Coordinates of C-alpha atoms and ligand atoms in Angstrom, one line a residue:
M1 CA 2.9 -12.6 28.1
E2 CA 6.6 -11.7 27.9
L3 CA 5.8 -8.6 30.0
L4 CA 3.8 -10.6 32.5
L5 CA 6.7 -13.1 33.0
L6 CA 9.1 -10.2 33.4
L7 CA 6.8 -8.6 35.9
I8 CA 6.5 -11.7 38.0
S9 CA 10.2 -12.4 38.0
L10 CA 10.9 -8.9 39.1
L11 CA 8.4 -8.7 41.8
C12 CA 10.8 -10.1 44.4
L13 CA 13.6 -7.7 43.5
V14 CA 11.3 -4.7 43.5
F15 CA 9.5 -5.8 46.7
T16 CA 12.8 -5.9 48.6
I17 CA 13.9 -2.5 47.3
T18 CA 10.4 -1.0 48.0
I19 CA 10.4 -2.3 51.6
L20 CA 13.8 -0.9 52.2
R21 CA 12.8 2.5 50.7
F22 CA 9.6 2.5 52.7
L23 CA 11.5 1.8 56.0
L24 CA 14.0 4.5 55.2
A25 CA 11.6 7.1 53.7
P26 CA 10.2 10.0 55.8
K27 CA 6.6 9.7 56.9
P28 CA 4.1 10.7 54.2
P29 CA 2.5 14.2 54.7
A30 CA -0.9 14.3 56.4
A31 CA -2.4 15.8 53.2
A32 CA -1.9 12.5 51.4
A33 CA -5.1 11.3 53.0
K34 CA -6.9 13.8 50.8
L35 CA -5.9 12.2 47.5
P36 CA -9.0 11.6 45.2
P37 CA -10.7 8.3 45.6
G38 CA -9.6 5.3 43.5
P39 CA -9.6 1.6 43.2
T40 CA -7.8 -0.7 45.7
R41 CA -4.0 -1.0 45.0
L42 CA -2.0 -4.1 45.0
P43 CA 1.4 -4.0 46.7
I44 CA 4.2 -2.8 44.4
I45 CA 2.3 -2.8 41.1
G46 CA -0.5 -0.5 42.4
N47 CA -3.1 -0.4 39.7
I48 CA -1.1 -1.4 36.7
H49 CA -3.2 -4.6 36.4
N50 CA -6.3 -2.4 36.1
L51 CA -5.2 -0.7 32.9
G52 CA -5.4 -3.6 30.4
A53 CA -4.7 -3.1 26.7
K54 CA -7.2 -0.2 26.4
P55 CA -6.4 2.0 29.4
H56 CA -8.9 4.7 28.2
R57 CA -11.8 2.3 28.4
S58 CA -10.6 0.6 31.7
L59 CA -10.1 4.0 33.3
A60 CA -13.6 5.2 32.1
D61 CA -15.1 2.1 33.7
L62 CA -13.2 2.8 37.0
A63 CA -14.4 6.4 36.9
K64 CA -18.0 5.2 36.9
K65 CA -17.3 3.7 40.3
H66 CA -14.8 6.1 41.8
G67 CA -15.8 9.4 40.3
P68 CA -14.6 11.9 37.7
L69 CA -11.5 12.8 39.7
M70 CA -9.7 9.6 40.6
S71 CA -6.3 8.6 41.9
I72 CA -4.4 5.4 41.0
K73 CA -0.9 4.2 41.5
L74 CA 1.1 2.9 38.5
G75 CA 4.0 1.2 40.1
R76 CA 5.6 4.1 42.0
I77 CA 3.8 6.8 40.0
T78 CA 0.9 8.6 41.7
T79 CA -1.6 9.3 38.9
I80 CA -4.6 11.5 38.8
V81 CA -7.3 10.8 36.2
A82 CA -9.9 13.4 35.1
S83 CA -13.0 12.0 33.4
S84 CA -15.6 14.7 33.2
P85 CA -15.9 18.1 31.4
A86 CA -16.1 19.9 34.8
V87 CA -12.8 18.4 36.1
A88 CA -11.1 18.9 32.7
R89 CA -12.0 22.6 33.0
E90 CA -10.4 22.8 36.5
I91 CA -7.2 21.3 35.1
L92 CA -7.0 23.0 31.7
Q93 CA -8.4 26.4 32.7
K94 CA -8.2 27.1 36.4
H95 CA -4.9 25.3 37.2
D96 CA -3.4 25.1 33.7
K97 CA -0.2 26.9 34.7
V98 CA 0.8 24.5 37.5
L99 CA -0.5 21.4 35.7
S100 CA 1.0 21.9 32.3
H101 CA 4.4 20.2 32.9
R102 CA 4.9 16.9 31.2
H103 CA 5.3 13.5 32.7
T104 CA 7.8 12.0 30.4
V105 CA 8.4 8.3 29.7
L106 CA 11.9 6.7 29.4
A107 CA 11.5 6.1 25.7
M108 CA 11.3 9.9 25.3
E109 CA 14.4 10.6 27.4
V110 CA 16.9 8.8 25.1
L111 CA 19.2 11.2 23.4
D112 CA 17.8 13.8 25.8
L113 CA 14.7 14.1 23.6
H114 CA 12.7 15.5 26.5
K115 CA 15.0 18.5 26.7
F116 CA 14.3 19.4 23.0
A117 CA 11.0 18.0 22.0
M118 CA 8.2 20.5 22.3
P119 CA 5.6 17.9 23.4
F120 CA 7.8 17.0 26.4
L121 CA 9.4 20.2 27.4
P122 CA 8.4 21.9 30.6
P123 CA 6.5 25.1 30.0
D124 CA 9.6 27.2 30.4
S125 CA 11.1 29.9 28.2
K126 CA 12.4 27.4 25.6
W127 CA 8.9 25.9 25.2
R128 CA 7.2 29.3 25.1
N129 CA 9.6 30.4 22.4
L130 CA 8.8 27.3 20.3
R131 CA 5.1 27.8 20.7
K132 CA 5.6 31.5 19.6
V133 CA 7.4 30.3 16.5
C134 CA 4.4 27.9 15.8
N135 CA 1.7 30.5 16.5
S136 CA 3.4 33.5 14.9
Y137 CA 5.1 32.0 11.9
L138 CA 4.3 28.3 11.1
F139 CA 0.6 28.0 11.7
T140 CA -0.9 31.4 11.1
P141 CA -3.9 31.3 8.8
Q142 CA -2.0 33.2 6.1
K143 CA 1.0 30.8 6.3
I144 CA -1.3 27.8 6.2
D145 CA -3.1 29.3 3.2
S146 CA 0.2 29.8 1.5
Y147 CA 0.8 26.0 1.4
Q148 CA -2.7 25.4 0.0
E149 CA -1.6 24.6 -3.5
L150 CA 0.8 21.9 -2.2
R151 CA -1.9 20.3 -0.2
R152 CA -4.2 20.3 -3.2
E153 CA -1.6 18.5 -5.2
K154 CA -1.4 15.8 -2.5
V155 CA -5.2 15.4 -2.5
L156 CA -5.1 14.9 -6.3
E157 CA -2.3 12.4 -6.0
L158 CA -4.4 10.5 -3.4
L159 CA -7.4 10.5 -5.8
E160 CA -5.1 9.3 -8.6
D161 CA -3.7 6.4 -6.5
V162 CA -7.2 5.2 -5.6
R163 CA -8.4 5.7 -9.3
R164 CA -5.4 3.6 -10.5
A165 CA -6.1 0.8 -8.0
A166 CA -9.8 0.8 -9.0
S167 CA -9.1 0.6 -12.7
Q168 CA -6.3 -2.0 -12.4
R169 CA -8.2 -4.3 -10.0
P170 CA -11.9 -3.4 -10.4
G171 CA -14.1 -4.6 -7.6
E172 CA -11.0 -5.3 -5.3
A173 CA -10.5 -3.6 -2.0
V174 CA -7.8 -1.0 -1.4
D175 CA -6.0 -0.6 1.9
V176 CA -7.5 2.8 3.1
R177 CA -5.0 3.1 5.9
R178 CA -2.0 2.8 3.6
A179 CA -3.5 5.2 1.1
V180 CA -4.4 7.9 3.6
F181 CA -1.1 7.5 5.6
R182 CA 0.9 8.0 2.5
A183 CA -1.1 11.0 1.4
T184 CA -1.0 12.6 4.9
L185 CA 2.7 12.0 5.2
N186 CA 3.3 13.5 1.7
S187 CA 1.1 16.5 2.5
L188 CA 3.0 17.2 5.8
S189 CA 6.5 16.4 4.5
S190 CA 6.1 18.7 1.5
T191 CA 4.7 21.5 3.7
I192 CA 7.5 21.0 6.2
L193 CA 10.5 20.0 4.0
S194 CA 9.4 20.0 0.4
L195 CA 9.9 16.2 0.3
N196 CA 7.5 13.4 -0.4
L197 CA 8.4 11.1 2.5
G198 CA 5.4 8.9 1.8
D199 CA 6.7 7.7 -1.6
V200 CA 8.4 4.5 -0.4
E201 CA 8.2 3.0 -3.9
R202 CA 10.2 5.8 -5.4
S203 CA 12.6 7.0 -2.8
Q204 CA 15.2 5.4 -0.6
T205 CA 15.0 8.3 1.8
A206 CA 11.3 7.7 2.2
R207 CA 11.8 4.0 2.8
E208 CA 14.4 4.7 5.5
F209 CA 12.2 7.3 7.1
Q210 CA 9.2 5.1 7.3
E211 CA 11.2 2.2 8.8
V212 CA 12.4 4.5 11.5
V213 CA 9.0 5.9 12.1
S214 CA 7.3 2.5 12.4
G215 CA 10.1 1.4 14.8
I216 CA 9.6 4.4 17.0
M217 CA 5.8 3.9 17.0
E218 CA 6.2 0.3 18.0
E219 CA 8.7 1.0 20.8
A220 CA 6.8 4.0 22.1
G221 CA 3.5 2.0 22.3
K222 CA 5.0 -0.8 24.5
P223 CA 4.6 -0.5 28.3
N224 CA 8.1 -0.1 29.8
L225 CA 8.7 -1.5 33.3
G226 CA 11.2 1.2 34.0
D227 CA 8.5 3.9 33.7
Y228 CA 6.5 2.3 36.5
F229 CA 9.5 1.4 38.7
P230 CA 12.2 4.1 38.5
V231 CA 14.7 1.7 40.2
L232 CA 14.6 -0.4 37.1
A233 CA 14.9 2.5 34.6
R234 CA 18.7 2.3 34.0
M235 CA 18.6 -1.5 33.5
D236 CA 16.4 -1.2 30.3
L237 CA 15.3 -4.8 30.8
Q238 CA 13.1 -4.9 27.7
G239 CA 15.7 -3.1 25.5
I240 CA 13.1 -0.4 24.6
Q241 CA 15.5 2.5 25.3
R242 CA 18.3 0.9 23.3
R243 CA 16.2 0.3 20.2
M244 CA 14.6 3.7 20.5
K245 CA 18.0 5.4 20.6
G246 CA 19.0 3.6 17.4
Y247 CA 15.8 4.7 15.6
L248 CA 15.9 8.3 16.9
E249 CA 19.6 8.7 15.9
N250 CA 18.7 7.6 12.3
A251 CA 15.7 9.9 12.2
L252 CA 17.5 13.0 13.5
N253 CA 20.5 12.3 11.2
L254 CA 18.2 12.2 8.3
F255 CA 16.7 15.5 9.2
Q256 CA 20.2 17.0 9.8
W257 CA 21.1 15.9 6.3
V258 CA 18.1 17.6 4.8
I259 CA 18.9 20.8 6.7
D260 CA 22.6 20.7 5.7
E261 CA 21.7 20.2 2.1
R262 CA 19.3 23.1 2.1
M263 CA 21.9 25.4 3.8
R264 CA 24.6 24.2 1.4
K265 CA 22.5 25.1 -1.6
I266 CA 21.6 28.5 -0.1
K267 CA 25.3 29.3 0.5
S268 CA 26.7 28.0 -2.7
D269 CA 24.2 29.1 -5.3
D270 CA 23.2 32.8 -5.5
L271 CA 20.3 31.9 -7.9
Y272 CA 18.9 29.2 -5.6
V273 CA 15.4 29.9 -4.6
S274 CA 14.6 28.1 -1.4
P275 CA 11.1 26.5 -1.6
N276 CA 8.3 28.0 0.5
D277 CA 8.1 25.5 3.3
M278 CA 8.4 25.4 7.1
L279 CA 12.2 24.7 6.9
H280 CA 12.6 27.9 4.9
T281 CA 10.6 29.9 7.5
L282 CA 12.6 28.5 10.4
L283 CA 16.0 29.2 8.8
A284 CA 14.8 32.8 8.1
I285 CA 13.7 33.3 11.7
G286 CA 17.0 31.8 13.0
D287 CA 18.9 34.4 10.9
D288 CA 17.0 37.3 12.4
D289 CA 17.7 37.9 16.2
N290 CA 14.9 40.5 16.4
R291 CA 12.1 38.1 15.5
E292 CA 9.8 36.9 18.2
G293 CA 10.8 33.5 19.3
A294 CA 14.1 33.6 17.4
A295 CA 16.0 32.5 20.6
A296 CA 14.4 29.0 20.2
V297 CA 15.5 28.6 16.6
D298 CA 19.1 27.5 16.7
P299 CA 20.1 24.7 14.3
L300 CA 19.7 21.9 16.9
S301 CA 16.2 23.1 17.8
I302 CA 15.2 23.4 14.1
K303 CA 16.0 19.7 13.6
H304 CA 14.0 18.7 16.7
L305 CA 11.1 21.0 15.9
L306 CA 10.8 19.5 12.4
W307 CA 10.8 16.1 13.8
D308 CA 8.2 17.0 16.5
L309 CA 5.9 18.3 13.8
F310 CA 6.1 15.1 11.8
V311 CA 5.6 12.8 14.7
A312 CA 2.8 14.8 16.2
G313 CA 1.1 15.5 12.9
T314 CA 1.2 12.4 10.7
D315 CA -0.3 9.5 12.6
T316 CA -2.9 11.7 14.4
T317 CA -4.3 13.1 11.1
S318 CA -4.2 9.9 9.1
S319 CA -5.6 7.7 11.9
S320 CA -8.5 10.2 12.3
L321 CA -9.1 10.0 8.5
E322 CA -9.2 6.2 8.6
W323 CA -11.7 6.2 11.5
A324 CA -13.9 8.7 9.6
M325 CA -13.9 6.4 6.5
A326 CA -14.7 3.4 8.7
E327 CA -17.7 5.3 10.3
F328 CA -18.9 6.2 6.8
L329 CA -18.8 2.6 5.7
R330 CA -20.7 1.6 8.9
H331 CA -23.3 4.3 8.2
P332 CA -24.1 4.4 4.5
D333 CA -27.0 6.8 5.2
K334 CA -24.6 9.4 6.6
L335 CA -22.2 8.8 3.6
A336 CA -25.1 9.4 1.2
K337 CA -26.0 12.6 3.0
A338 CA -22.4 13.9 3.0
R339 CA -22.2 13.2 -0.7
E340 CA -25.5 14.9 -1.4
E341 CA -24.1 18.0 0.3
L342 CA -20.9 17.9 -1.7
D343 CA -22.8 17.4 -5.0
E344 CA -25.1 20.4 -4.2
I345 CA -22.4 22.8 -2.9
I346 CA -19.3 21.8 -5.0
G347 CA -21.0 20.2 -7.9
K348 CA -20.4 16.8 -9.6
G349 CA -17.0 16.7 -11.4
N350 CA -15.6 19.8 -9.5
H351 CA -12.8 19.6 -7.0
L352 CA -13.2 20.6 -3.4
C353 CA -11.1 23.6 -2.3
E354 CA -10.2 24.5 1.3
S355 CA -12.3 27.7 1.0
D356 CA -15.3 25.5 0.5
I357 CA -15.1 23.8 3.9
S358 CA -17.0 26.5 5.7
R359 CA -19.9 25.9 3.3
L360 CA -20.1 22.2 4.1
P361 CA -21.8 21.9 7.6
Y362 CA -22.5 18.2 7.3
L363 CA -18.9 17.3 6.4
Q364 CA -17.8 19.5 9.3
A365 CA -20.2 17.6 11.6
I366 CA -18.8 14.3 10.4
V367 CA -15.3 15.4 11.2
K368 CA -16.3 16.6 14.7
E369 CA -18.3 13.4 15.4
T370 CA -15.4 11.2 14.4
L371 CA -13.0 13.2 16.6
R372 CA -15.5 12.9 19.5
L373 CA -15.9 9.2 19.3
R374 CA -12.3 8.3 18.2
P375 CA -9.9 10.8 19.8
V376 CA -6.5 9.7 18.6
A377 CA -4.9 10.7 21.9
P378 CA -7.5 9.4 24.3
L379 CA -5.6 10.3 27.4
L380 CA -3.9 13.3 25.8
V381 CA -0.2 13.6 26.5
P382 CA 0.3 13.0 30.2
R383 CA 0.8 16.1 32.3
K384 CA 2.6 16.6 35.6
A385 CA 1.8 18.8 38.6
S386 CA 4.7 21.2 39.4
E387 CA 3.1 22.1 42.8
D388 CA 0.5 20.7 45.2
V389 CA -2.9 21.8 43.9
E390 CA -6.4 21.4 45.3
I391 CA -9.1 20.3 42.8
C392 CA -12.7 19.7 43.9
G393 CA -11.6 19.5 47.5
F394 CA -8.9 16.8 46.8
L395 CA -5.1 17.0 46.7
V396 CA -3.2 16.7 43.4
P397 CA 0.3 16.3 44.8
K398 CA 3.4 17.8 43.3
G399 CA 5.0 15.4 40.8
A400 CA 1.8 13.4 40.2
Q401 CA 1.1 12.3 36.6
I402 CA -2.2 13.7 35.3
L403 CA -4.2 11.9 32.7
I404 CA -7.2 13.6 31.1
N405 CA -9.4 10.9 29.7
V406 CA -10.9 12.7 26.8
W407 CA -12.2 9.4 25.4
A408 CA -14.5 9.3 28.5
I409 CA -15.2 13.1 28.5
N410 CA -16.2 13.0 24.8
R411 CA -18.8 10.4 25.7
D412 CA -19.9 11.9 29.0
P413 CA -23.7 11.0 29.3
V414 CA -24.5 14.3 30.9
A415 CA -23.0 16.4 28.1
W416 CA -24.1 14.1 25.2
D417 CA -27.3 12.4 24.3
D418 CA -26.8 8.8 23.2
P419 CA -23.1 9.3 23.6
D420 CA -21.9 6.1 22.0
S421 CA -23.8 6.5 18.8
F422 CA -22.3 8.1 15.7
M423 CA -24.7 11.0 15.1
P424 CA -23.1 13.9 13.2
E425 CA -26.5 15.6 13.2
R426 CA -25.9 16.5 16.8
F427 CA -23.4 19.2 15.7
L428 CA -25.7 20.8 13.0
D429 CA -27.5 23.1 15.6
S430 CA -24.7 23.2 18.1
K431 CA -21.9 25.7 18.7
V432 CA -19.7 23.1 20.4
D433 CA -16.3 23.0 18.7
V434 CA -13.2 20.9 18.8
R435 CA -10.7 23.6 19.4
G436 CA -10.2 23.2 23.2
K437 CA -12.7 25.9 24.5
D438 CA -15.5 23.5 25.0
F439 CA -14.6 21.1 27.7
E440 CA -17.0 18.3 26.7
L441 CA -15.1 17.9 23.4
L442 CA -11.3 17.9 23.6
P443 CA -9.7 15.8 20.7
F444 CA -6.9 18.4 20.4
G445 CA -6.5 18.9 24.2
G446 CA -6.8 22.3 25.8
G447 CA -5.2 25.0 27.8
R448 CA -1.6 26.1 27.0
R449 CA -0.7 22.7 25.7
V450 CA -3.5 22.6 23.1
C451 CA -2.4 21.1 19.8
P452 CA -0.6 23.9 17.8
G453 CA -1.1 22.1 14.5
M454 CA -4.9 21.7 14.8
S455 CA -5.8 24.1 12.0
L456 CA -3.5 22.4 9.5
G457 CA -4.7 19.0 10.7
L458 CA -8.3 19.9 10.3
R459 CA -7.8 21.2 6.8
V460 CA -6.0 18.1 5.7
F461 CA -8.7 16.0 7.3
H462 CA -11.7 17.8 5.7
M463 CA -10.0 18.0 2.3
M464 CA -9.0 14.3 2.0
L465 CA -12.2 12.9 3.5
G466 CA -14.4 15.2 1.4
S467 CA -12.5 14.4 -1.8
L468 CA -12.5 10.6 -1.2
I469 CA -16.2 10.5 -0.9
H470 CA -16.9 13.1 -3.6
W471 CA -15.0 11.2 -6.3
F472 CA -15.7 7.5 -5.3
E473 CA -18.5 5.2 -4.3
W474 CA -17.2 3.1 -1.4
K475 CA -18.4 -0.3 -0.2
L476 CA -17.1 -3.0 2.1
P477 CA -15.4 -6.0 0.6
N478 CA -16.5 -9.7 0.5
G479 CA -20.1 -9.0 1.4
I480 CA -19.2 -7.6 4.9
V481 CA -22.4 -5.9 6.1
P482 CA -21.9 -2.4 7.7
E483 CA -23.0 -3.5 11.2
K484 CA -20.3 -6.2 11.1
L485 CA -17.4 -4.0 10.3
D486 CA -14.6 -4.6 12.9
M487 CA -14.1 -1.3 14.8
E488 CA -11.7 -2.8 17.4
E489 CA -9.1 -0.3 18.6
Q490 CA -5.4 -0.5 19.4
L491 CA -3.6 2.1 21.5
G492 CA 0.0 2.8 20.5
M493 CA 1.4 6.3 20.0
A494 CA -2.1 7.0 18.7
L495 CA -5.5 5.3 18.9
H496 CA -5.6 3.2 15.7
K497 CA -8.2 1.0 14.2
F498 CA -6.8 -2.5 15.1
K499 CA -7.3 -3.9 11.6
P500 CA -6.5 -1.7 8.6
L501 CA -9.7 -0.6 6.8
L502 CA -10.2 -2.3 3.5
A503 CA -12.8 -0.9 1.1
V504 CA -13.8 -1.1 -2.5
P505 CA -13.8 2.2 -4.5
T506 CA -15.7 2.8 -7.7
P507 CA -15.1 6.0 -9.5
K508 CA -18.4 8.1 -9.6
Ligands
LIG1 C1 -6.4 15.5 13.4 C2 -5.1 15.8 13.7 C3 -4.5 16.0 15.1 C4 -5.0 15.7 16.3 C5 -6.3 15.0 16.6 C6 -4.0 16.2 17.3 C7 -4.2 16.0 18.6 C8 -3.2 16.5 19.6 C9 -3.4 16.3 21.0 C10 -4.5 15.7 21.7 C11 -2.3 16.9 21.6 C12 -2.0 17.0 23.1 C13 -2.6 18.2 23.7 C14 -2.5 18.3 25.2 O1 -1.7 17.6 25.8 O2 -3.4 19.0 25.8 C15 -1.4 17.4 20.5 C16 -0.2 18.1 20.7 C17 0.6 18.5 19.7 N1 0.3 18.5 18.3 FE1 -1.4 17.7 17.5 N2 -3.0 16.8 16.6 C18 -3.3 16.7 15.3 C19 -2.5 17.3 14.2 C20 -1.3 17.9 14.4 C21 -0.5 18.5 13.3 C22 -0.9 18.4 11.9 C23 0.7 19.0 13.9 C24 1.8 19.7 13.3 C25 2.2 19.6 12.0 C26 0.5 18.8 15.4 C27 1.5 19.1 16.3 C28 1.4 19.0 17.7 C29 2.4 19.3 18.6 C30 3.8 19.9 18.3 C31 1.9 19.0 19.9 C32 2.6 19.2 21.3 C33 2.2 20.6 21.9 C34 2.8 20.8 23.3 O3 3.0 19.9 24.0 O4 3.1 22.0 23.6 N3 -0.6 18.1 15.6 N4 -2.0 17.2 19.3

């Protein structure tokens, strides 16, 4: 409502500026006529009104009318939307190089974040070096294996939390979102920094960190007028950039403090043994100029990279987990089948290990089916064309924003039977995987920008989900029947379940 009023009151101002710009601007190139088709645009706002609160769904509906390669205008921003596996292949495979720049939003430009943050950097040498650091040091299978014990500990703590809640308040529901967010954050923060940043009850640092993170999530999820109308960018009419700056400063200061403490201990105490975490690996690379990617690992970049990994890794993994638990509660027959598999392969009373995952095809199918139906980044991270490109006979002009609607692609009726149904069985005899090579299933994106943390995210996802259902019976509270479970979505930084999932655990 507040946004609508602002929009209306600004229309006159923007209208005048736009008319002036139009009159003074050079004539548009003839090739503009070849933009992909799209819905009718309103003056000034273009198609902003078409987006609604769930842009992935609105754009999927529009694509049914205008086709899988569509163009819309969001204020001043020409935007190209891809909505089929074939068009995604053109973008992520054939034209990946030219189309892998990022379209940044103002909230990501405060403190020059877009010049340091891997998700927003252009694909230049700095970005390439950071990706090398990820691929060659932080996320190699051996490195991920080496943190296995840490992750196991965090799974045990999650089980203990749920067990305690179940014994203190038998028959009462637990907040599954809170439990899995805390566990995921602890799992990642111990892997990255050897800290438990999810333990808000025990640690002031954790409390401060979570306040900052929820503030950032809230601001980043709000539509910002300045993103649609660059003439308004500097005015920061909604105060989003100002608040974002405050949160980010706090977050980065906190990380700087952790890094300084670690370096101080290393320098001042010869007997100090630095813990085996990602910070340790990054400091070691930074000390050795000959290592691949070392150029990207100066102290400032380390701070930013650590922050990127947190932001990109926590909400995505925990939200996927919450969706999977919700799908289980909506489909008790699938839950029973997944449990049967665990009992048979792992055995009652035995803990699940990461090496077991490959022997659990039904659990893997559940994870894939959840990621297919509930991709946490339904439009991926917006890309930008660095040159004019022709796709399927249409022009994608230089500077255009590119949205890949993986929510629509993952439900493409040509690629998937009964695409809106939760049917993990579809993956049992299928080679289709989530890793970005199969263009009908892209929950981690694809091409050179594909998620670098996917192997780690997938391990945490399988381990926590498998353990939660192996050790507890779960049912919905207050007699809610599975078909009535509210599955409403909310799109912020990630695609969340709108209402947190509440469920009653009973130890098996
Ligand atoms: C289930 C868990 C996860 C999901 C579904 C997920 C999904 C994604 C998606 C869709 C993208 C955008 C890809 C594109 O634009 O084509 C992305 C990028 C990224 N992810 Fe993940 N992610 C997950 C876990 C993680 C984890 C655990 C980390 C690190 C600890 C991580 C780090 C990143 C980074 C740094 C990027 C930006 C890459 C770039 O722009 O070059 N993600 N992720």
